[in-house]
mmCIF file of C-alpha atoms in Angstrom:
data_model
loop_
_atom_site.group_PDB
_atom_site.id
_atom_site.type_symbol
_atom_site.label_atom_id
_atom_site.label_comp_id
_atom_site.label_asym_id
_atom_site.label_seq_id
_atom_site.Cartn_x
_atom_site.Cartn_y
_atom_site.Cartn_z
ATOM 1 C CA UNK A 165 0.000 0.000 0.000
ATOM 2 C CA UNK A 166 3.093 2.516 0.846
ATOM 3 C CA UNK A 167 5.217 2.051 -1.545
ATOM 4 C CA UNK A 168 3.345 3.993 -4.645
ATOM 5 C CA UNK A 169 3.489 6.641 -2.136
ATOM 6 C CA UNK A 170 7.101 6.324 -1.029
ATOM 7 C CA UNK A 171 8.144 6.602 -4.272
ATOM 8 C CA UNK A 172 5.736 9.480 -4.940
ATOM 9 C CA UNK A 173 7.002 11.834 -2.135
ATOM 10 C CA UNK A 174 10.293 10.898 -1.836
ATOM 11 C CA UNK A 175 13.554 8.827 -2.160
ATOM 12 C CA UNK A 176 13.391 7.488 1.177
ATOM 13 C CA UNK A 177 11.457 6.927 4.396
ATOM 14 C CA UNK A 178 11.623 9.167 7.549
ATOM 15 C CA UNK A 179 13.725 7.387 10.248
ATOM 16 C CA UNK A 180 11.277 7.433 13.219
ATOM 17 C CA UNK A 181 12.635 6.183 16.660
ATOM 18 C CA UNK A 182 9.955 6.459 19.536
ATOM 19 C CA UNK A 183 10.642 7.066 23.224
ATOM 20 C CA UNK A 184 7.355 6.769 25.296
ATOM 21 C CA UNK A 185 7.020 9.191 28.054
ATOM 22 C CA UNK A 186 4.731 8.904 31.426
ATOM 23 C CA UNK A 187 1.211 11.097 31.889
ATOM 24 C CA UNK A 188 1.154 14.506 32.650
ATOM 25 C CA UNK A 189 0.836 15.211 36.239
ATOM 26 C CA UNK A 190 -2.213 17.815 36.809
ATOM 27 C CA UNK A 191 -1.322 20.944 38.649
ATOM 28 C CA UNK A 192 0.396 24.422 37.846
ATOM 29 C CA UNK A 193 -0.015 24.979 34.029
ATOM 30 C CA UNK A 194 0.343 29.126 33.884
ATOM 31 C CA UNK A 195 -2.660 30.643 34.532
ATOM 32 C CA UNK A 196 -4.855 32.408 32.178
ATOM 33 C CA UNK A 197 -6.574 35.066 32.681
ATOM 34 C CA UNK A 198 -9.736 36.455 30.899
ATOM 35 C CA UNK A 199 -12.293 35.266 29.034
ATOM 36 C CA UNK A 200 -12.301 38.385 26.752
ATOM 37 C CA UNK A 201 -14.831 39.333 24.030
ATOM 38 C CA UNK A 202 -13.145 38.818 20.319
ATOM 39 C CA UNK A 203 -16.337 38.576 18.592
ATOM 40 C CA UNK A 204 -19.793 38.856 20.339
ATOM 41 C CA UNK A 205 -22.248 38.469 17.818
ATOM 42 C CA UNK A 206 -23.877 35.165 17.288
ATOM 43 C CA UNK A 207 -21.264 32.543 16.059
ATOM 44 C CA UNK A 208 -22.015 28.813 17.305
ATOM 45 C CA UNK A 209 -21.305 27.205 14.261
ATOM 46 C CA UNK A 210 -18.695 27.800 11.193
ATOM 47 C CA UNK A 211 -15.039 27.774 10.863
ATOM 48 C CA UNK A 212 -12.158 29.189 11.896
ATOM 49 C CA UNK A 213 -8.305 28.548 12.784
ATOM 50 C CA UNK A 214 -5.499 31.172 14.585
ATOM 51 C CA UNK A 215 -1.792 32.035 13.776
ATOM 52 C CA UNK A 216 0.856 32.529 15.995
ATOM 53 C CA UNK A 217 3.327 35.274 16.479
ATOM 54 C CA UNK A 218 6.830 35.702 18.332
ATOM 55 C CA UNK A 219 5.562 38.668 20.409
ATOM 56 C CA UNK A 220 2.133 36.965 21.180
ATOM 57 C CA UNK A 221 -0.081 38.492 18.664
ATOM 58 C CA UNK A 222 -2.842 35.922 17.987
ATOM 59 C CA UNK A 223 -4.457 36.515 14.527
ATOM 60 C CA UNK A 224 -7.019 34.577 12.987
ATOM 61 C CA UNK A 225 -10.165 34.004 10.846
ATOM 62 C CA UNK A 226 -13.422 32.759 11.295
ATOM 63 C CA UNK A 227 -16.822 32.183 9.322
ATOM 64 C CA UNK A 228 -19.661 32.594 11.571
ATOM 65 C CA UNK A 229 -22.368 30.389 9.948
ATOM 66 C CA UNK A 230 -22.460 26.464 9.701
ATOM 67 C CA UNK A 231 -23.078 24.756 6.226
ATOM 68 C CA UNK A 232 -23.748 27.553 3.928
ATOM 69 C CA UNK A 233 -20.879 29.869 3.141
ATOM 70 C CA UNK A 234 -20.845 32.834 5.632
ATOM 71 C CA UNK A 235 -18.892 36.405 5.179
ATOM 72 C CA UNK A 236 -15.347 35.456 6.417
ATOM 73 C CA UNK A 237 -14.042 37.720 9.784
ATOM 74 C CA UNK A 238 -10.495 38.316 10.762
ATOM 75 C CA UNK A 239 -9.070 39.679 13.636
ATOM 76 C CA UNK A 240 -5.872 40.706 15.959
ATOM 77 C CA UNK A 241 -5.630 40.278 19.692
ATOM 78 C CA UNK A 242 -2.896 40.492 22.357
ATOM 79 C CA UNK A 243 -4.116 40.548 25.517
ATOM 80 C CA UNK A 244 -7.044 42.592 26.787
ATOM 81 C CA UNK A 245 -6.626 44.451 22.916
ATOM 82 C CA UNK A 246 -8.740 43.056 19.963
ATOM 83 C CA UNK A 247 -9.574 43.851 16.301
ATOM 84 C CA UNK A 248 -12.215 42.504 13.732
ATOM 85 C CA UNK A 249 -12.993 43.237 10.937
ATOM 86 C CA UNK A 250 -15.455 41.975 7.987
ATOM 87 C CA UNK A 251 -13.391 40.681 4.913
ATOM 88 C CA UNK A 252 -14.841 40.787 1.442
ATOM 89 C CA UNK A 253 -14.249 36.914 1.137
ATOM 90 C CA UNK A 254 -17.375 34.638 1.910
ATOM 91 C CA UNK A 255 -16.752 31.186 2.475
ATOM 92 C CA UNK A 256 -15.753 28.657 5.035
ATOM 93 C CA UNK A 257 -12.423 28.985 6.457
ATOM 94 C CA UNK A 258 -9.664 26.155 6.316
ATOM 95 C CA UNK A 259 -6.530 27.387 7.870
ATOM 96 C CA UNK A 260 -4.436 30.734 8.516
ATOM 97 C CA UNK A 261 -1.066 31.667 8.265
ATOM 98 C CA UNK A 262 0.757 34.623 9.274
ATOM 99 C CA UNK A 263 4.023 35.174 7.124
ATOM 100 C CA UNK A 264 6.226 36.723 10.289
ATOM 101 C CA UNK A 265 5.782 40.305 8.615
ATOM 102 C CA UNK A 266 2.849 42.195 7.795
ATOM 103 C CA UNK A 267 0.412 39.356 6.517
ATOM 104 C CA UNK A 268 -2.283 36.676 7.136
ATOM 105 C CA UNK A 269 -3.492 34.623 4.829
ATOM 106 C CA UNK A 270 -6.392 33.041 5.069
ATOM 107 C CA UNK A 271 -7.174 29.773 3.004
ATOM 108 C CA UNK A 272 -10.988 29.022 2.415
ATOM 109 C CA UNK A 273 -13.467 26.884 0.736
ATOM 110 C CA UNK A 274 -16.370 28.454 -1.365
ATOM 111 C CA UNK A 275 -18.860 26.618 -3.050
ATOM 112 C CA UNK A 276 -16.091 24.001 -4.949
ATOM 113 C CA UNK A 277 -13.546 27.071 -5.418
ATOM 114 C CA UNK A 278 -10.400 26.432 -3.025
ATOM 115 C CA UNK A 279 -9.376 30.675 -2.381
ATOM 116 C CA UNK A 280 -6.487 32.704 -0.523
ATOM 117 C CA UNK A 281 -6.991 35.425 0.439
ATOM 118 C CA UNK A 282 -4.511 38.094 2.072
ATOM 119 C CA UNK A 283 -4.964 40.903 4.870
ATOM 120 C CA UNK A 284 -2.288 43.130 5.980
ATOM 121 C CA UNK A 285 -1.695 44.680 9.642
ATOM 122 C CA UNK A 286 -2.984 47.503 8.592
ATOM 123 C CA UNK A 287 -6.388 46.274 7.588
ATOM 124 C CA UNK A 288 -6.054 46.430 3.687
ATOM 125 C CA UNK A 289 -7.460 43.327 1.830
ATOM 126 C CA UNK A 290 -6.147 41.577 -1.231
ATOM 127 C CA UNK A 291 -8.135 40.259 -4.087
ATOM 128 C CA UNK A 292 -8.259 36.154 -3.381
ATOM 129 C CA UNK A 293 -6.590 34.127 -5.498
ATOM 130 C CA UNK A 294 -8.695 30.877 -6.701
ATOM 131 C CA UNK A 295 -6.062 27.552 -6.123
ATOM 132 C CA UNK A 296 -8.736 25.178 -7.727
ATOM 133 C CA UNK A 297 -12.110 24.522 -8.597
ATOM 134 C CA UNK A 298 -12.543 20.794 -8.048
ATOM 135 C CA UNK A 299 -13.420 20.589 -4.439
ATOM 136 C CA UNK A 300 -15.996 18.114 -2.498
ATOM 137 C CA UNK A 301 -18.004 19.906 0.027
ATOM 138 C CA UNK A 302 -16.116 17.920 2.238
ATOM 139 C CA UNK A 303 -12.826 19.036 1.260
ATOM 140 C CA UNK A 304 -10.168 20.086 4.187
ATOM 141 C CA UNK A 305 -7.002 22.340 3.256
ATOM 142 C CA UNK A 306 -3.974 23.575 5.498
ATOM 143 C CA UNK A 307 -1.756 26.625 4.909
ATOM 144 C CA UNK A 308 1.839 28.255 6.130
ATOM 145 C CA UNK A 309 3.369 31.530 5.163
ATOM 146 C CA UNK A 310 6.511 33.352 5.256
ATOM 147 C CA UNK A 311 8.042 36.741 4.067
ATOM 148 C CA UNK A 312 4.694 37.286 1.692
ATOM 149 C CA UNK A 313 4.603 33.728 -0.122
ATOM 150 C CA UNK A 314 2.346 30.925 0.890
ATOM 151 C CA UNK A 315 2.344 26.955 0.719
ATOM 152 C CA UNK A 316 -0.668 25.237 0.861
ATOM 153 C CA UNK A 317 -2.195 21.362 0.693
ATOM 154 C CA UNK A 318 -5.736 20.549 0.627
ATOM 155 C CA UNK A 319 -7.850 17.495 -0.414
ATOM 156 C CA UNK A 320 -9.984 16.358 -3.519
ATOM 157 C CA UNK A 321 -11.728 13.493 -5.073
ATOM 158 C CA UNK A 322 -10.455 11.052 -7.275
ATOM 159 C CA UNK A 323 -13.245 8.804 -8.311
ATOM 160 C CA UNK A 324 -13.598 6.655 -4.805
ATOM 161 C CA UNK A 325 -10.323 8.264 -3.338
ATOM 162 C CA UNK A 326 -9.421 11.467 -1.145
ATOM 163 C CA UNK A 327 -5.768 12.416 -2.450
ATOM 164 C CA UNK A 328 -3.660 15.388 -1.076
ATOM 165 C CA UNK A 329 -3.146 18.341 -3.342
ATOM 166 C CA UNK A 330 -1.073 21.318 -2.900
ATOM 167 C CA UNK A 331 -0.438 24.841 -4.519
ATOM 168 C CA UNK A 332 2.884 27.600 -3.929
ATOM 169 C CA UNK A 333 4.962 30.422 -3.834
ATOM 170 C CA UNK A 334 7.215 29.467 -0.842
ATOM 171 C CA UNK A 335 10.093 27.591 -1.300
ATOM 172 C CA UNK A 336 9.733 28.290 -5.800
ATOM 173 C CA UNK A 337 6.290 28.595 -7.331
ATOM 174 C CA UNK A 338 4.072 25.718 -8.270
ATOM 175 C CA UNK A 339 0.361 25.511 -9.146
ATOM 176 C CA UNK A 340 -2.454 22.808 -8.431
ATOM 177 C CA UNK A 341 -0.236 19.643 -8.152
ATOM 178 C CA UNK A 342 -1.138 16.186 -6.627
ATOM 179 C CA UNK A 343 0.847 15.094 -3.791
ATOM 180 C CA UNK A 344 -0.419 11.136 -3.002
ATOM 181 C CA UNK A 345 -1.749 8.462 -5.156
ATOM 182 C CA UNK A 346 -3.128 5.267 -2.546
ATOM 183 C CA UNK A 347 -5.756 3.223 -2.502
ATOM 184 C CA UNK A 348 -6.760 4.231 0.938
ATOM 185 C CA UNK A 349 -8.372 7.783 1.934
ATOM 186 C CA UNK A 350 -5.582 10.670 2.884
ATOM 187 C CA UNK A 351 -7.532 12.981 5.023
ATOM 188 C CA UNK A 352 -6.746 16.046 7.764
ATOM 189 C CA UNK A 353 -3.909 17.587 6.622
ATOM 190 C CA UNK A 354 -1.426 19.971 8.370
ATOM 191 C CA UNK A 355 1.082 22.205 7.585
ATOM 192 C CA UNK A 356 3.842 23.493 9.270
ATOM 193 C CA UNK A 357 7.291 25.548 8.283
ATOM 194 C CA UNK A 358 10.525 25.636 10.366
ATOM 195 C CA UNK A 359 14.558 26.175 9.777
ATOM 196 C CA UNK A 360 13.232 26.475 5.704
ATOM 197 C CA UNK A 361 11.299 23.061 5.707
ATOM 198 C CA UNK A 362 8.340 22.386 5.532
ATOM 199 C CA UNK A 363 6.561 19.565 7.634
ATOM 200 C CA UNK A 364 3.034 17.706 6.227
ATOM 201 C CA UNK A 365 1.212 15.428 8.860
ATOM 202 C CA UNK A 366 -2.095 13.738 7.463
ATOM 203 C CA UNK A 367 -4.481 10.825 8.503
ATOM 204 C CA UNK A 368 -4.490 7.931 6.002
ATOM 205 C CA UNK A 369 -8.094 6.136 6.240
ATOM 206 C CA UNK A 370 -9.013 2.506 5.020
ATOM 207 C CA UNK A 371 -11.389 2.844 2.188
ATOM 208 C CA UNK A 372 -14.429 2.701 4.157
ATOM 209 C CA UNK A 373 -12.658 4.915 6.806
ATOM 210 C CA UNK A 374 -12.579 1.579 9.352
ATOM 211 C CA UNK A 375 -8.955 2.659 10.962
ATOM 212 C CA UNK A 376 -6.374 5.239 9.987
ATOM 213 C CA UNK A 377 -2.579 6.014 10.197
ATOM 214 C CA UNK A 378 -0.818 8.742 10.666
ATOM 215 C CA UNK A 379 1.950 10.416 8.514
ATOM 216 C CA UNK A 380 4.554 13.053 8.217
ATOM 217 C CA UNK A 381 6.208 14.174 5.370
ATOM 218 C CA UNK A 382 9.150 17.173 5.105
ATOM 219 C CA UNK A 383 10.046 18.947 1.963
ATOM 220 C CA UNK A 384 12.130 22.326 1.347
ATOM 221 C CA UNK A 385 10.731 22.945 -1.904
ATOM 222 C CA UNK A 386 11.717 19.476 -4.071
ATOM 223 C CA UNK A 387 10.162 16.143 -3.698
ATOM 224 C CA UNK A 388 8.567 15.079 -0.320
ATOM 225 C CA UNK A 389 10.462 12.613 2.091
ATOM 226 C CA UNK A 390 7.391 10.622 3.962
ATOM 227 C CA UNK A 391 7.080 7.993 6.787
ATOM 228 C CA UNK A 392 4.495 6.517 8.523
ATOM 229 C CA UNK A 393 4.489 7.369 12.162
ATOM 230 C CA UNK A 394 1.841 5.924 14.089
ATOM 231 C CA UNK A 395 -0.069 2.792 13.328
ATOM 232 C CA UNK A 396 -1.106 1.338 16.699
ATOM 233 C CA UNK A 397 -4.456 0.732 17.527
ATOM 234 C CA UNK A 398 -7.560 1.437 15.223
ATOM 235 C CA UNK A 399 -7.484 5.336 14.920
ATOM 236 C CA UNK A 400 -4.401 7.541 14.558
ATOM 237 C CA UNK A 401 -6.393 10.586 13.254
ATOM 238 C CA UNK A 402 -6.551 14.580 13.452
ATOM 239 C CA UNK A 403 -2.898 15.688 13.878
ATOM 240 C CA UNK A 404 -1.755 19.323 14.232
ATOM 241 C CA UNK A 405 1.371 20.645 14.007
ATOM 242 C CA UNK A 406 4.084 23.048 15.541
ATOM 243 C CA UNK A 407 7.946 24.259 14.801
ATOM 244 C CA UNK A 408 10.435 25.705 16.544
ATOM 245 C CA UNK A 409 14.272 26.222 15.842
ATOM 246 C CA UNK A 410 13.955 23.849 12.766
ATOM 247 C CA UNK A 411 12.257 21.072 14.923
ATOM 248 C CA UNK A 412 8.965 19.487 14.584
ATOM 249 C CA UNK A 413 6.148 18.995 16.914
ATOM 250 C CA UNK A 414 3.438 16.631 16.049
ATOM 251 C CA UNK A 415 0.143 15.949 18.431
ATOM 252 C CA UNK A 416 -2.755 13.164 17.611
ATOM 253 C CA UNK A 417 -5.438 11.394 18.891
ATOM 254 C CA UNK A 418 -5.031 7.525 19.203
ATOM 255 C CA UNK A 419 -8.180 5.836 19.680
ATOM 256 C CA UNK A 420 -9.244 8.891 22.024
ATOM 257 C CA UNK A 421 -5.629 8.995 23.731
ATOM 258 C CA UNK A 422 -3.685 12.436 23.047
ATOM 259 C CA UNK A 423 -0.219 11.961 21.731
ATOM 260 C CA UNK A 424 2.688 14.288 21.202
ATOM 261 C CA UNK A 425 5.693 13.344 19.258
ATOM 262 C CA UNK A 426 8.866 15.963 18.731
ATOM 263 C CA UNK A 427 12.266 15.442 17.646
ATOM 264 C CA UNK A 428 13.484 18.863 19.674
ATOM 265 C CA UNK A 429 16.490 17.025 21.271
ATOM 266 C CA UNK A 430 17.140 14.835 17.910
ATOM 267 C CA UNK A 431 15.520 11.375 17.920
ATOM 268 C CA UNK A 432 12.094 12.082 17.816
ATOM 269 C CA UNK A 433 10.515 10.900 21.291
ATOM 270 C CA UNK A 434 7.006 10.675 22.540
ATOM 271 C CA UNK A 435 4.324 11.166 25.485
ATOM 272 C CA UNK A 436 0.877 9.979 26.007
ATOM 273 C CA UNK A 437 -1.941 12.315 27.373
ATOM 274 C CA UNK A 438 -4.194 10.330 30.050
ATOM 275 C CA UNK A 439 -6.660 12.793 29.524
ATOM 276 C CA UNK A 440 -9.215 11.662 26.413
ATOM 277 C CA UNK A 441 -10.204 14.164 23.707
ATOM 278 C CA UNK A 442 -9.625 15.358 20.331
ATOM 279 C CA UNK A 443 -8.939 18.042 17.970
ATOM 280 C CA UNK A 444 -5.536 19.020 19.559
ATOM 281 C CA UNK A 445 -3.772 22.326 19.032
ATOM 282 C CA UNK A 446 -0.055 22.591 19.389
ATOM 283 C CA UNK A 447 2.434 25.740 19.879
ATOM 284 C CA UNK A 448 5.587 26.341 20.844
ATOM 285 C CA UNK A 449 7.606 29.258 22.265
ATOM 286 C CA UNK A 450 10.308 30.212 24.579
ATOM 287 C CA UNK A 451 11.130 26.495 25.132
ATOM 288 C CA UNK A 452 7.433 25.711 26.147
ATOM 289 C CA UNK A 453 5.307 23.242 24.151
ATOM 290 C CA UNK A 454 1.394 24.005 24.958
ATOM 291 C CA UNK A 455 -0.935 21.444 24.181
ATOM 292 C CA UNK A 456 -4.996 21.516 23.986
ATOM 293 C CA UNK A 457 -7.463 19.588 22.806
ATOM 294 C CA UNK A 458 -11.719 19.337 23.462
ATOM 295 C CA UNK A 459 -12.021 16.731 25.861
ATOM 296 C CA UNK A 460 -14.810 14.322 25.918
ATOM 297 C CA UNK A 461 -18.159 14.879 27.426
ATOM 298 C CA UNK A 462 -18.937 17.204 29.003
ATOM 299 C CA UNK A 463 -16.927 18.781 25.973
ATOM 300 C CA UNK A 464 -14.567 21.015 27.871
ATOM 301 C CA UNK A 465 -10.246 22.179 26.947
ATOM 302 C CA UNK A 466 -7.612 20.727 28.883
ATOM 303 C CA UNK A 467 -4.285 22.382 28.399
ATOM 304 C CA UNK A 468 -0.763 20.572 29.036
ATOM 305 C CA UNK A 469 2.493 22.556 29.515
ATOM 306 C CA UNK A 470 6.196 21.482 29.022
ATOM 307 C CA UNK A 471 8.862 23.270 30.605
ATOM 308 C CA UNK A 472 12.028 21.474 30.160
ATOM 309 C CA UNK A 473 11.306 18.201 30.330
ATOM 310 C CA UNK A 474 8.372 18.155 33.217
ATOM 311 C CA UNK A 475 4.772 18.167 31.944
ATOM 312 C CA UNK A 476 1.817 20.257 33.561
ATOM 313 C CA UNK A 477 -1.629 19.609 32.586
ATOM 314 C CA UNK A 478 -5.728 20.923 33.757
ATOM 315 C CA UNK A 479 -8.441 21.933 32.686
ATOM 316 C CA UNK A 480 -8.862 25.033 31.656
ATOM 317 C CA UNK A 481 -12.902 25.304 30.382
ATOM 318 C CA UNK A 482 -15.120 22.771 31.976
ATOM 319 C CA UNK A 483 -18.023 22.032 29.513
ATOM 320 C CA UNK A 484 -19.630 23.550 26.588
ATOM 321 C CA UNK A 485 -17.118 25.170 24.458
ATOM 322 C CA UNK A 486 -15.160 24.775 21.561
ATOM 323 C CA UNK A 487 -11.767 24.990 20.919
ATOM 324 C CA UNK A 488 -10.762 27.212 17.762
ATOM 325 C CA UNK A 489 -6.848 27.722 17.662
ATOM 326 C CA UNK A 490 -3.887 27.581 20.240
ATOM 327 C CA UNK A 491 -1.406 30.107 19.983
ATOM 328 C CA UNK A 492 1.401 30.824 21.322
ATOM 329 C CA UNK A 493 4.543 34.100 21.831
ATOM 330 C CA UNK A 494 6.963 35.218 24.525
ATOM 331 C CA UNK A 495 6.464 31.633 26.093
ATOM 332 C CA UNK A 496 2.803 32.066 26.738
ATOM 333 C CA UNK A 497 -0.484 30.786 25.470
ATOM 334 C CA UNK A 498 -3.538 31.929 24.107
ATOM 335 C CA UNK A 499 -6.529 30.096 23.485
ATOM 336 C CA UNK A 500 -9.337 31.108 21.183
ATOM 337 C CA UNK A 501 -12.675 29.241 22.159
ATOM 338 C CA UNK A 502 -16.521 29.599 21.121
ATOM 339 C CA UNK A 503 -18.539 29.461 23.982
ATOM 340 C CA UNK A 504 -22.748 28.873 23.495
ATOM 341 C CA UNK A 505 -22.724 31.749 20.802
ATOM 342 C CA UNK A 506 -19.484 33.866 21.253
ATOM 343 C CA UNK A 507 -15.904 33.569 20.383
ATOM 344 C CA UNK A 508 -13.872 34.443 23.497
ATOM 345 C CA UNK A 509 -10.088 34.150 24.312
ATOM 346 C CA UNK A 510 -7.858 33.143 27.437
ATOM 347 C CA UNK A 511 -4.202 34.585 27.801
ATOM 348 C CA UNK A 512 -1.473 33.432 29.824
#
């Protein structure tokens, strides 16, 4: 089954080495303070995903209705201070990027058009470019930025099959391209870009979506270089991703179990989250890793901490929320969260 893809994205496998780590032990993860207001209209439903930045800036996107294509918002936050604004895009967003300078970009689905579009600090908006026109309604896409060009991988049909797909202008230019050809169902992917490489994670389903793997994939601009990194149980689904220094951080959800695997230290190592959940977010600055996923019912966000080596964990929001984006600057965290019909924010 691997091999076609092997060959596809790259010479050679990833050498993975995994060192399991114990549970986090629950007590002092940095307090947040807050909740503040970042958008208080009604917005229980829709899309949206957050950037980090190095001095703690958290900007972001959302779309504020659920299946039908809503006007896209973006904002700015540090702290007590927030920003939004109405964009000209409508759509659902997929991911956001900020490029370290002056720009987000904001990737998002309309109708079967896969769009970018591009704000500036200063609040001016650029015309969206269209990356393709062959999306499912289903379709999920993933996006980093630097210095004002963009990389970006989504998903599309191919007869029976989900395949990977990606479009840039970081690292050289290169339009609509296919990444994977496999029999199985390549779903979920994630994008991150560190020391000038970029990282792909993605969740490779059975056919009839009955189990999944997970893989990672680095490229700095030429073919990909792929391995499969987690094939335990029956689910190894909905990664996320984080860099730092040139190193990669990569969180999952095993069959309900949160898992975080780096290679910060060189071999890449690992540690198991006794608290259940999914849809994690990871970030990383000033030597901490944060960690956060939704945990299961009652549907609340746990947060884990690493300083050094030593993991901190709690929960953070007890019930009823969800968790948007995770960011991250100046080694502290902010977490963007909609909670019954607002989007709200905690800071470290």
């Amino acid at each position: 089954m691997f091999t076609t893809v092997r060959r596809l994205l790259g010479i050679g496998a990833l050498a993975v080495g995994l060192l399991a780590t114990g549970a986090p032990v629950a007590s002092a993860v940095t307090p947040f303070a807050g909740p503040y207001p970042l958008y208080e209209s009604t917005c229980s439903q829709g899309t949206g995903d957050t950037s980090s930045a190095a001095n703690g800036t958290t900007r972001g996107a959302l779309t504020c209705s659920g299946e039908q294509d809503g006007r896209i918002l973006v904002f700015w936050t540090q702290g007590q201070v927030r920003a939004t604004k109405a964009s000209p895009w409508v759509g659902q967003v997929l991911a956001t990027a900020w490029d370290s300078a002056a720009r987000l970009f904001v990737l998002y689905r309309q109708d079967h058009s896969l769009k970018v579009g591009i704000v500036t600090d200063a609040g001016y908006f650029a015309n969206a470019g269209t990356l393709s026109t062959s999306l499912p309604s289903s379709s999920q896409g993933t996006l980093v930025a630097a210095g004002g060009r963009y990389w970006a991988v989504w998903t599309e049909n191919v007869g029976a099959q989900s395949e990977l797909y990606q479009a840039r202008t970081l690292r050289g230019s290169q339009g609509r391209t296919r990444i994977t050809t496999d029999p199985a169902q390549d779903l979920e992917p994630k994008l991150v870009y560190t020391g000038g490489r970029v990282g792909l994670a993605w969740s490779r389903y059975t056919l009839q979506l009955g189990s999944s793997d997970l893989w990672f994939a680095h490229s700095t601009g030429g073919a990909w270089t792929a391995a499969r990194m987690a094939a335990g149980g029956t689910y190894n689904n909905l990664p996320s991703l984080a860099g730092s220094g040139g190193a990669f951080y990569l969180a999952w959800a095993n069959d309900g179990l949160i898992q975080l695997r780096d290679n910060g230290s060189g071999p890449w190592r690992g540690h198991t989250f006794g608290v259940r959940g999914h849809l994690s977010r990871v970030s990383v600055s000033g030597g901490r890793v944060f960690l956060a996923w939704e945990t299961e019912e009652p549907g609340g966000i746990y947060v884990a901490q690493r300083d050094g080596s030593t993991w901190t964990g709690r929960t953070v929001l007890p019930r009823d929320v969800g968790l948007v984006g995770l960011t991250s600057g100046n080694g502290r965290a902010t977490l963007v969260y909609r909670s019954i019909d607002r989007v709200r924010s905690l800071v470290q």
